Tab-separated table of C-alpha atoms in Angstrom:
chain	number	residue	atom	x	y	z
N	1	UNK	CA	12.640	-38.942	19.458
N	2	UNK	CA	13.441	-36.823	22.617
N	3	UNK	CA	13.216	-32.922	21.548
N	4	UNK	CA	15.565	-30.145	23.358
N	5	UNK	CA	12.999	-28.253	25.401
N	6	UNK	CA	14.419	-25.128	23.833
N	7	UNK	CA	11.514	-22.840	23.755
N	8	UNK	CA	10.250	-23.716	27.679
N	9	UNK	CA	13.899	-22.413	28.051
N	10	UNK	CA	13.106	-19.407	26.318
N	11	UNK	CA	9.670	-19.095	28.745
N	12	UNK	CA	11.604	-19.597	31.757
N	13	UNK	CA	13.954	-16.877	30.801
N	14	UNK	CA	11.143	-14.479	31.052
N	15	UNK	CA	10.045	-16.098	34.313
N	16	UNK	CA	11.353	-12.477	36.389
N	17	UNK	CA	8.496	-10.952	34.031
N	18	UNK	CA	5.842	-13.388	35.171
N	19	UNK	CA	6.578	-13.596	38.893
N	20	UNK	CA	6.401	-9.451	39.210
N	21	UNK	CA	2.828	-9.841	37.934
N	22	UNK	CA	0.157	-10.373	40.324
N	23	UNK	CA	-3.250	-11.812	40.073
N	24	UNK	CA	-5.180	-8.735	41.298
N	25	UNK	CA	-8.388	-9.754	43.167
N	26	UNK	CA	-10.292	-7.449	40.441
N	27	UNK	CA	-9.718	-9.772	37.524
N	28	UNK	CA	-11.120	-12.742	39.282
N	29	UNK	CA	-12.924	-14.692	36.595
N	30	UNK	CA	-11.983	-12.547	33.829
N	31	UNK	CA	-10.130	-15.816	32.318
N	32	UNK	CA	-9.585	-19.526	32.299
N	33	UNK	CA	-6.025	-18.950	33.996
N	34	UNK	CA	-6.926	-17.175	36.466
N	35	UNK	CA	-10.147	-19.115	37.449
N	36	UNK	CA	-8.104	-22.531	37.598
N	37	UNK	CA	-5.393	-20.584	39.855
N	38	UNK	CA	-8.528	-20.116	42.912
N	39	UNK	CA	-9.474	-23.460	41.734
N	40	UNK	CA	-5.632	-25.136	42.312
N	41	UNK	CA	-5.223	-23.197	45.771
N	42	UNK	CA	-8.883	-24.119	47.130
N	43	UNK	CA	-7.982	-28.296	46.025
N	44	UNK	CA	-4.725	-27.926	48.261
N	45	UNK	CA	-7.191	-27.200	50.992
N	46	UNK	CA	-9.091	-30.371	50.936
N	47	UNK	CA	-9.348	-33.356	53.557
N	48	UNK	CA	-7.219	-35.765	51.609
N	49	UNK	CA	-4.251	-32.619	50.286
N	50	UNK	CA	-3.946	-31.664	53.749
N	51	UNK	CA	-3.596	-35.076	55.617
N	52	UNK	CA	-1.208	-35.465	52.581
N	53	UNK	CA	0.781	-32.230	53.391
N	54	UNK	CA	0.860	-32.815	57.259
N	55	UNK	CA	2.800	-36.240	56.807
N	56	UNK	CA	5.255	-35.168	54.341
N	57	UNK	CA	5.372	-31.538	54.957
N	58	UNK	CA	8.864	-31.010	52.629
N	59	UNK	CA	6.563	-31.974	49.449
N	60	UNK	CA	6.745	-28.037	48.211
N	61	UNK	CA	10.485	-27.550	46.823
N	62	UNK	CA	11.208	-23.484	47.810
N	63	UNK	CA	12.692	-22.804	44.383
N	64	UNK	CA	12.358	-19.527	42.230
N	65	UNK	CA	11.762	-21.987	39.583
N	66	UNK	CA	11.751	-25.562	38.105
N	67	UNK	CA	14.432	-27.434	36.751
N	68	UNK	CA	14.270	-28.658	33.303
N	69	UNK	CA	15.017	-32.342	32.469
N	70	UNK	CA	18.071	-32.946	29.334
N	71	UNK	CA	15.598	-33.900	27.327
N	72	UNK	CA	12.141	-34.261	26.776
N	73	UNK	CA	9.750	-36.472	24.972
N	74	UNK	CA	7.933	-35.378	21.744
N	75	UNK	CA	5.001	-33.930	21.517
N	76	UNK	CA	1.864	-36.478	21.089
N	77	UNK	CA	-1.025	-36.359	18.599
N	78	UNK	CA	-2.827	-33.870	21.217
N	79	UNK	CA	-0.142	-31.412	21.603
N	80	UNK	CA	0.443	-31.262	18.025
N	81	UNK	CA	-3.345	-30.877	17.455
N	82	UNK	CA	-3.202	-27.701	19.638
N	83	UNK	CA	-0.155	-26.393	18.431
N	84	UNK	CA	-2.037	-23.459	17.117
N	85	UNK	CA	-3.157	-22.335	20.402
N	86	UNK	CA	0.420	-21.118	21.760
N	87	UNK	CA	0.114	-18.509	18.526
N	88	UNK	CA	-1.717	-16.253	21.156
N	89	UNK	CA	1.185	-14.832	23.447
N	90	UNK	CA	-1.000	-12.464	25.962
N	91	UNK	CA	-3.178	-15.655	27.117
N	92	UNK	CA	0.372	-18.179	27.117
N	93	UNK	CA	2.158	-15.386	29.252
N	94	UNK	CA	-1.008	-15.599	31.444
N	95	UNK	CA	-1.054	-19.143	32.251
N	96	UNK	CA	2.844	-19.201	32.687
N	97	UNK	CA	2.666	-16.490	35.063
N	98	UNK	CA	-0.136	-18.526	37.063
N	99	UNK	CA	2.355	-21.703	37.012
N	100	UNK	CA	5.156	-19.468	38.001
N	101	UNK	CA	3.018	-17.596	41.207
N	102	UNK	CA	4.864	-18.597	44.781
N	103	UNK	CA	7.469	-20.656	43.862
N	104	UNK	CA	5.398	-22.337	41.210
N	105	UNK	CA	3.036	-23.528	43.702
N	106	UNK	CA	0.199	-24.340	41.397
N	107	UNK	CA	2.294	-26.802	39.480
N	108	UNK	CA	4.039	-28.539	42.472
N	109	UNK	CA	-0.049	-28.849	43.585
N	110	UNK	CA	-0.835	-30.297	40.577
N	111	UNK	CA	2.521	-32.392	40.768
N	112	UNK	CA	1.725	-34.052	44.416
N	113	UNK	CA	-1.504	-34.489	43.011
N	114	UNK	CA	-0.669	-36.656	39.923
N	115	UNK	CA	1.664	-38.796	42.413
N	116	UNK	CA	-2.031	-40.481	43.135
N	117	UNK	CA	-3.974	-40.475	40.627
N	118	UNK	CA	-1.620	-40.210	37.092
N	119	UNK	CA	0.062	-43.834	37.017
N	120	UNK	CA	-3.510	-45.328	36.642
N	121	UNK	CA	-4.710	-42.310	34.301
N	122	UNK	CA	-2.187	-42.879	32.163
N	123	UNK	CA	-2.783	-46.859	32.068
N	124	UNK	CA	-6.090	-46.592	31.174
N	125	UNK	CA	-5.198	-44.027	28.149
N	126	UNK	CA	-2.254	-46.151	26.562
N	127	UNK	CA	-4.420	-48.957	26.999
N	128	UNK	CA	-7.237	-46.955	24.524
N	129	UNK	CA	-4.258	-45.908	22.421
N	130	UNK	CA	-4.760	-42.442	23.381
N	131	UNK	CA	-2.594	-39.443	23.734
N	132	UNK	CA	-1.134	-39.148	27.400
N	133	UNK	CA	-1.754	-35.704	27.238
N	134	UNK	CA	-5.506	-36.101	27.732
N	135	UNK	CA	-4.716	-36.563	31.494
N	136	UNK	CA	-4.032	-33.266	32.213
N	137	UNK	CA	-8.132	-32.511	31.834
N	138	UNK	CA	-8.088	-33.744	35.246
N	139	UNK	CA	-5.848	-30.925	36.367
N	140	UNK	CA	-7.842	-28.330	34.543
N	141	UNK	CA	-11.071	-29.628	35.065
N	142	UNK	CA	-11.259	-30.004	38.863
N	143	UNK	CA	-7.665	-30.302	40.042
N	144	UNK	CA	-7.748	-33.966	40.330
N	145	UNK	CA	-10.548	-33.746	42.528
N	146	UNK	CA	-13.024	-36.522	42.501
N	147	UNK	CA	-15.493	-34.178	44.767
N	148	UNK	CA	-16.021	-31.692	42.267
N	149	UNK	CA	-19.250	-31.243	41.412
N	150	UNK	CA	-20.572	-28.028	39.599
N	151	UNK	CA	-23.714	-26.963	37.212
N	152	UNK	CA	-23.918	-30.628	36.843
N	153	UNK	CA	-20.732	-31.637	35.984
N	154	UNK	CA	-19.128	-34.148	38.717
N	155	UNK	CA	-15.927	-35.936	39.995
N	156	UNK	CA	-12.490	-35.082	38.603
N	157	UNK	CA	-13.401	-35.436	34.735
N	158	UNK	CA	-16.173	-33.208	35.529
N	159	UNK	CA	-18.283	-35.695	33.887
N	160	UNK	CA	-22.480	-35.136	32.692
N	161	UNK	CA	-24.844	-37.121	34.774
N	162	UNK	CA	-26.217	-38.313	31.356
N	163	UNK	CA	-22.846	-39.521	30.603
N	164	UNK	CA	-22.575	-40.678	33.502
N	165	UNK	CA	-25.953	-42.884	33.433
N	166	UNK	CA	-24.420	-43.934	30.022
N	167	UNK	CA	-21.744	-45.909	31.062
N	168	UNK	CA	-23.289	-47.030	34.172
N	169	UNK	CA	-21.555	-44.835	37.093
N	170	UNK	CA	-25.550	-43.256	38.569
N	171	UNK	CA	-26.741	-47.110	38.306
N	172	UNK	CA	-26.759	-47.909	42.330
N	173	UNK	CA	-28.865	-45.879	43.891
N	174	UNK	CA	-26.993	-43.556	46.641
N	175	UNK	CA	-23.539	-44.200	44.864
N	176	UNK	CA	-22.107	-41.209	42.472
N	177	UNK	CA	-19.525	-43.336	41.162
N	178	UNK	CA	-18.542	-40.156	38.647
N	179	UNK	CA	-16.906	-39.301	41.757
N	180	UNK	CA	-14.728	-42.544	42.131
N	181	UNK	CA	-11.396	-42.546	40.663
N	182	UNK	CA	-10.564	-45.500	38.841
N	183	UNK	CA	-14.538	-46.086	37.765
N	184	UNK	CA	-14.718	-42.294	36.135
N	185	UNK	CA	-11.077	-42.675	34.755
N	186	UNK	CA	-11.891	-46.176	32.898
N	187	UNK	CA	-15.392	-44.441	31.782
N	188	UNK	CA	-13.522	-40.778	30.466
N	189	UNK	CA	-11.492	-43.487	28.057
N	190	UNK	CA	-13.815	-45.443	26.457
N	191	UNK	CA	-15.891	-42.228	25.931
N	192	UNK	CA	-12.971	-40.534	24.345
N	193	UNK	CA	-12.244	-43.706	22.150
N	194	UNK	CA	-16.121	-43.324	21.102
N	195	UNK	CA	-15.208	-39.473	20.187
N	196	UNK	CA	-12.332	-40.710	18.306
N	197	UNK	CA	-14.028	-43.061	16.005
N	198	UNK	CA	-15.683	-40.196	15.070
N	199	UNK	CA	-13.013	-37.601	14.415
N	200	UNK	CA	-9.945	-40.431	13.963
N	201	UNK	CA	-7.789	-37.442	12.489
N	202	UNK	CA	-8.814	-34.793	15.225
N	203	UNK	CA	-7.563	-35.640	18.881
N	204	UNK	CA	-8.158	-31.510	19.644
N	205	UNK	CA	-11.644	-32.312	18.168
N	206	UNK	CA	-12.473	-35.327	20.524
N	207	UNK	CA	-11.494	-33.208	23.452
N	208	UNK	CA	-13.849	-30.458	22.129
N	209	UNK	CA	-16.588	-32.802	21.611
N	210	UNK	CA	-16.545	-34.602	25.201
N	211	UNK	CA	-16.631	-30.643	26.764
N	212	UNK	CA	-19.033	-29.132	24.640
N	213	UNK	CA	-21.140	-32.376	22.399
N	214	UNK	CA	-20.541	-34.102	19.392
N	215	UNK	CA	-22.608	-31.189	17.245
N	216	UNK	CA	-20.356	-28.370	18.699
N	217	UNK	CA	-17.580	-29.903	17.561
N	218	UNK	CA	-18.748	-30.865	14.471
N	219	UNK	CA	-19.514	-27.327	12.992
N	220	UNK	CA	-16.161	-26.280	14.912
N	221	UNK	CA	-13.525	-24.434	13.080
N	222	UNK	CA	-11.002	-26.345	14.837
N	223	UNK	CA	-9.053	-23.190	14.906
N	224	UNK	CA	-8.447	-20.066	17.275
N	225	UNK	CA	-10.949	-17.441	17.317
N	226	UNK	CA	-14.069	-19.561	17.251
N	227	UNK	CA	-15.063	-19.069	20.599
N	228	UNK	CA	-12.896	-17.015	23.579
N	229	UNK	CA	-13.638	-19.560	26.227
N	230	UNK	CA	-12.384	-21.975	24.382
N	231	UNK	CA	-9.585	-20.539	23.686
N	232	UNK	CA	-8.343	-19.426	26.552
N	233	UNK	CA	-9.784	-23.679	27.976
N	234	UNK	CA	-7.347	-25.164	25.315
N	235	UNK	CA	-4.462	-22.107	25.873
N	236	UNK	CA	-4.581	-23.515	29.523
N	237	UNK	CA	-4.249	-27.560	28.843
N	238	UNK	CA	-1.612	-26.929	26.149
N	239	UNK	CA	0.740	-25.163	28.389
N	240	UNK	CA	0.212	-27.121	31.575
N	241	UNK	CA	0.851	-30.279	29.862
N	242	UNK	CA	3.849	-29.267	28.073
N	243	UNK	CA	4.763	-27.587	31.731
N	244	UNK	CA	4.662	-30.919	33.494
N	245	UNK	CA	6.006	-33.000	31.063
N	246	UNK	CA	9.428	-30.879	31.114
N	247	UNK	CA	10.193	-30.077	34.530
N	248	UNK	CA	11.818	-31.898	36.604
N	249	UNK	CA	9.830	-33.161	39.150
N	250	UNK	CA	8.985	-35.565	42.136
N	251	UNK	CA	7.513	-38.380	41.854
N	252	UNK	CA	5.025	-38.472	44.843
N	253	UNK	CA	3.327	-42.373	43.952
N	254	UNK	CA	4.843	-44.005	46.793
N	255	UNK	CA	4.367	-41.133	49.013
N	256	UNK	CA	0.473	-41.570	48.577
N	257	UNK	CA	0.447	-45.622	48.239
N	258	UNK	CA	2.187	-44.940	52.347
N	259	UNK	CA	-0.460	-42.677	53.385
N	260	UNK	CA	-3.549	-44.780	51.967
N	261	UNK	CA	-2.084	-47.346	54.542
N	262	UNK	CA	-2.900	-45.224	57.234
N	263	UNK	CA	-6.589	-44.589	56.353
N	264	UNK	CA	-8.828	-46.062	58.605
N	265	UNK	CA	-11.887	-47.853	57.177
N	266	UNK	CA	-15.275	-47.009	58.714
N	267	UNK	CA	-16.380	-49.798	60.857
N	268	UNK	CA	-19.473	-51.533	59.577
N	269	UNK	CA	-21.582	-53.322	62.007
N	270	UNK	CA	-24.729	-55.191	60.439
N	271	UNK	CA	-26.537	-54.061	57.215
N	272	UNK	CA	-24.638	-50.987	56.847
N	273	UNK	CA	-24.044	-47.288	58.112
N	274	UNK	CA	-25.861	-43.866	58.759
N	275	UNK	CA	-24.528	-40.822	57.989
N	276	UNK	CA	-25.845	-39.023	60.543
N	277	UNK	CA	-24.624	-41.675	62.872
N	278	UNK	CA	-21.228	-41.216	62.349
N	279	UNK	CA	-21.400	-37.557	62.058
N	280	UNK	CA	-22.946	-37.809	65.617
N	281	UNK	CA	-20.789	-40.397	67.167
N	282	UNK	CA	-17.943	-38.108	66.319
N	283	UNK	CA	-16.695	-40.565	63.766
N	284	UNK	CA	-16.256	-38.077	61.228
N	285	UNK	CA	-17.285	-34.955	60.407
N	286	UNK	CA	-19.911	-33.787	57.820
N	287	UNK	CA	-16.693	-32.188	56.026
N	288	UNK	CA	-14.912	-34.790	56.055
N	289	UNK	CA	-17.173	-37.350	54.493
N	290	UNK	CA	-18.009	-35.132	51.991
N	291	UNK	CA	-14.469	-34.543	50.926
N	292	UNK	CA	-13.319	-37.864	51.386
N	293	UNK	CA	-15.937	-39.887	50.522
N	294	UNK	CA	-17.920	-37.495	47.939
N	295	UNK	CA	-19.571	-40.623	46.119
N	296	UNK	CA	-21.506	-41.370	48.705
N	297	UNK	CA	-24.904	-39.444	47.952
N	298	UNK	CA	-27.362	-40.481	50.743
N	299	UNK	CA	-27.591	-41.392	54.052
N	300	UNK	CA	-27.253	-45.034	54.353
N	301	UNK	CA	-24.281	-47.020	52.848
N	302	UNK	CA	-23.936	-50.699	53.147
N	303	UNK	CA	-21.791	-52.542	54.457
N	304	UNK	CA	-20.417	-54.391	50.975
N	305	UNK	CA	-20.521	-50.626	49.421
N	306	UNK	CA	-18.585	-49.779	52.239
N	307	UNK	CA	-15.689	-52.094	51.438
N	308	UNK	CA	-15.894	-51.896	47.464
N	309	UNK	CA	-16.026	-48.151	47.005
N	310	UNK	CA	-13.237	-48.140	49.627
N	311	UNK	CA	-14.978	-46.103	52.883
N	312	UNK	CA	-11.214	-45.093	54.432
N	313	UNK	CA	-10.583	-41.637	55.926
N	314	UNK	CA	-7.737	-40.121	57.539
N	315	UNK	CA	-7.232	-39.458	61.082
N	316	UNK	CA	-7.389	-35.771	59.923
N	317	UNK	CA	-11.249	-36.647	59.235
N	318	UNK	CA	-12.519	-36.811	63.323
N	319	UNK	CA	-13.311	-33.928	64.139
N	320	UNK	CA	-11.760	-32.057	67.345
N	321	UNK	CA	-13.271	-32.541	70.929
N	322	UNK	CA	-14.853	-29.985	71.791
N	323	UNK	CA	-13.140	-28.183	74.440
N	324	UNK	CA	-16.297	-27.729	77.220
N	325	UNK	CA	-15.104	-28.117	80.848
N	326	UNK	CA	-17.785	-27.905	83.486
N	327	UNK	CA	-17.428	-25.562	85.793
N	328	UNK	CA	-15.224	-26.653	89.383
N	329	UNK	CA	-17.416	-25.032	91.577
N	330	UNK	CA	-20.912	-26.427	89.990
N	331	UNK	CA	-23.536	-27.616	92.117
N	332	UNK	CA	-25.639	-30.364	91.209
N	333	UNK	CA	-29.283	-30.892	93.039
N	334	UNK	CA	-30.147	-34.177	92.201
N	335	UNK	CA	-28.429	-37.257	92.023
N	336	UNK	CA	-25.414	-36.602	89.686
N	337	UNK	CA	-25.150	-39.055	87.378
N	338	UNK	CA	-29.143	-38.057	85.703
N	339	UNK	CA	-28.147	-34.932	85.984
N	340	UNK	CA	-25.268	-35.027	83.818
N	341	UNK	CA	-27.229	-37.380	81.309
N	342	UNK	CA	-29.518	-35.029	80.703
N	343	UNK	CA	-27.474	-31.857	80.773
N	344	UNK	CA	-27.323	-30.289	76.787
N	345	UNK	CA	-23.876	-30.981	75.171
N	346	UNK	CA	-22.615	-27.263	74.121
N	347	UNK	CA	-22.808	-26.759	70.583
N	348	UNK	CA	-23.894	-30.113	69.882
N	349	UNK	CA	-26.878	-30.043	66.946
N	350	UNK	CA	-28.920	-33.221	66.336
N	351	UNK	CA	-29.099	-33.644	62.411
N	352	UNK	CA	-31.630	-35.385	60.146
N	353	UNK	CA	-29.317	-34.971	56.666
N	354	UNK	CA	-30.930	-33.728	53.755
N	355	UNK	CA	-30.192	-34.005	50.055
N	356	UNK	CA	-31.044	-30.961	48.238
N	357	UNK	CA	-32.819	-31.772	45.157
N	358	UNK	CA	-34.256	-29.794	42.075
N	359	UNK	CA	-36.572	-27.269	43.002
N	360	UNK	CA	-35.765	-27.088	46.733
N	361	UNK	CA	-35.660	-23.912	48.333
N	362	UNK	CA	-34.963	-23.346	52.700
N	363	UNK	CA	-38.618	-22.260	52.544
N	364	UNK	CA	-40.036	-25.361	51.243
N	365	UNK	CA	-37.428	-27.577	52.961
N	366	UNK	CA	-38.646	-26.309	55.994
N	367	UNK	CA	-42.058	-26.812	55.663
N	368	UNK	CA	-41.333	-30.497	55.585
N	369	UNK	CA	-40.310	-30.605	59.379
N	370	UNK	CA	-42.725	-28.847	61.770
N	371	UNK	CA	-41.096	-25.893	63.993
N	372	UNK	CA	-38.344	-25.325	61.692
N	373	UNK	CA	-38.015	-22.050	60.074
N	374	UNK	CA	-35.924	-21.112	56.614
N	375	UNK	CA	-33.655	-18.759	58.884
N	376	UNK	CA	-33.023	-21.110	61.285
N	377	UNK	CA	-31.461	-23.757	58.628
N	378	UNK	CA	-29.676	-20.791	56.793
N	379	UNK	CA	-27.880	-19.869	60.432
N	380	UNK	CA	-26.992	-23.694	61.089
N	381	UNK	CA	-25.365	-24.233	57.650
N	382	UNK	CA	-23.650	-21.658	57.336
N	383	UNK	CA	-25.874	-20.232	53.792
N	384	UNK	CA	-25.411	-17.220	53.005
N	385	UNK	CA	-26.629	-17.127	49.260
N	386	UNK	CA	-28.134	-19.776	47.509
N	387	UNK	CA	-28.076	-23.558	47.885
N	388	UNK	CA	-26.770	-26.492	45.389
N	389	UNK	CA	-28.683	-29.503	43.878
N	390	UNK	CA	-26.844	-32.155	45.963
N	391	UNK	CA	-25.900	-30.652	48.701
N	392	UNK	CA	-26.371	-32.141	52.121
N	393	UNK	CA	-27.804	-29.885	54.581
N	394	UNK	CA	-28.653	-29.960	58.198
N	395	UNK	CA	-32.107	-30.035	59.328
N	396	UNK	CA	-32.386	-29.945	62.887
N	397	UNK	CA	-33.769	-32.916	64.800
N	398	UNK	CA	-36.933	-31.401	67.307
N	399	UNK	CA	-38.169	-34.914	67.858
């Protein structure tokens, strides 16, 4: 039965309080709010957001706030579960006033975002008979970003490699497929229907036990004040969801289904395609495979993975010419033609890619390939502190 959203009225009332309050650079990290704020704002600057933004650049509505709709649906077996966690006002009033910042920019983020991946989230959780509410992990987890990948947690569901091995997703070698859409989506709901066989009665339970293991949840409270972190993770989800299912807003399905037209897919020519080949053929950039394409893990990708995982990228993802004119006046000894072949291209850096792996460090990456030195592959990729177990770095090809 649809429920007057009286008290998100009562929240938006307050909104003048919120929007005067700023997140002030020294509180970084100090909470779950404010860490998924940087999180939101760095997702709107990916590949696929941007290329997004650029073709329908009214998507952000310039309104002090959102509109509510008449009436709302009631809350599911999730929100009820977490009822308990809007009992803590300080860390509510803190995620509202992150949803509220710039026009509620965070939300209409999130909101574009769900245009392309929610109508097949929430599919695959009616189909498990599971509260709808569960999708909104995506939006706290990683910002519906399938590229996410931190302290082992990947793609938007910020899924375990051993999950991920469990269901299948690490089984082809050079495909991440935790980092696929649809594949991690379909695997997140038949590991939550495993959860709830276990805790039938417990919905905030299940979502406990897929962050933190079945034996943390187990010996759980299932209350407030067990552990801050958790808190302040389940504060977060129970006011976002409640926050999107309310407003009024956009639906941005279409808008996405139009632009996934307009992706190009990456020619394939024989058995398959190099990384570093289209990196160097100006194809695409580094960036821009990494972003768009973050399942691919290695260097080579066939040509049938190529057209299953769906190898498309934007025209956003070639990178700019580079803008080196030869001088009018130059003077050129030899025939011309040689001369110009064999003249360096400015800026232009040979790459063998390299996956960095457990253990690595520069030093020892370097000692694989003779006359190249730790400092040299720090300069060239930009490192400034430390590097990450999968990353793909630059090694510079002396051959």
């Amino acid at each position: 039965m649809p429920l007057k959203p009286s008290f998100l009225s009562i929240l938006l009332s307050f909104q003048f309080v919120f929007c005067s309050m700023i997140l002030c650079e020294d509180c970084k990290g100090q909470s779950a709010a404010e860490e998924w704020y940087l999180l939101v704002q760095e997702r709107a600057e990916k590949m696929d957001f941007k290329s997004f933004a650029a073709e329908n650049p009214n998507w952000m509505v310039n309104a002090s706030k959102p509109s509510l709709k008449v009436a709302v649906p009631a809350l599911d077996r999730l929100e009820t579960a977490l009822l308990p966690w809007g009992a803590d006002q300080a860390l509510v009033d803190q995620c509202m006033q992150v949803l509220f910042d710039s026009n509620h920019r965070c939300a209409q983020i999130i909101g574009v975002l769900h245009g392309r991946y929610g109508p097949f989230i929430e599919q695959a959780l009616e189909s498990a008979s599971l509260p709808s509410s569960f999708q909104w992990l995506a939006a706290t987890t990683s910002a519906f970003n399938t590229g996410f990948d931190e302290n082992g947690a990947a793609g938007m569901w910020g899924m375990s490699s051993n999950l991920g091995r469990d269901y299948g997703l690490l089984s082809v070698n050079g495909i991440d497929q935790r980092k696929l859409a649809e594949e991690s989506t379909n695997a997140f709901a038949l590991e939550l229907e495993r959860l709830q066989r276990r805790f039938p009665k417990d919905p905030h339970r299940v979502l406990v036990a897929y962050w933190k293991g079945m034996a943390f949840a187990t010996r759980w409270t299932g209350k407030p004040g067990y552990d801050k972190t958790l808190d302040e993770q389940l504060t977060l989800l129970k006011v976002l969801s409640r926050f999107m299912i309310n407003i009024e807003r956009p639906s941005f399905e279409l808008d996405w289904i139009e632009q996934a037209q307009k992706w190009q897919l990456v020619k394939c020519d024989g058995e398959g395609m190099e990384r570093n080949v289209i990196i160097r053929e100006g194809i695409a950039s580094d960036q821009a495979l990494t972003e768009i394409l973050p399942w691919w893990t290695s260097g080579f990708l066939t040509c049938e993975g190529a057209e299953k995982y769906g190898a498309r990228l934007p025209e956003m993802a070639r990178p700019k010419p580079t803008e080196s004119k030869p001088k009018p006046n130059r003077q050129v000894d030899s025939s011309p033609s040689i001369a110009m072949e064999n003249a360096p291209i400015e800026n232009a850096i040979p790459c063998i890619l390299y996956t960095v792996k457990k253990g690595d460090t520069l030093w020892n990456i370097a000692q694989r390939y003779p006359g190249i030195t730790p400092e040299e592959l720090a300069e060239i990729n930009a490192i400034s502190d430390y590097i990450r177990i999968g990353q793909t770095i630059c090694v510079p090809d002396k051959r």
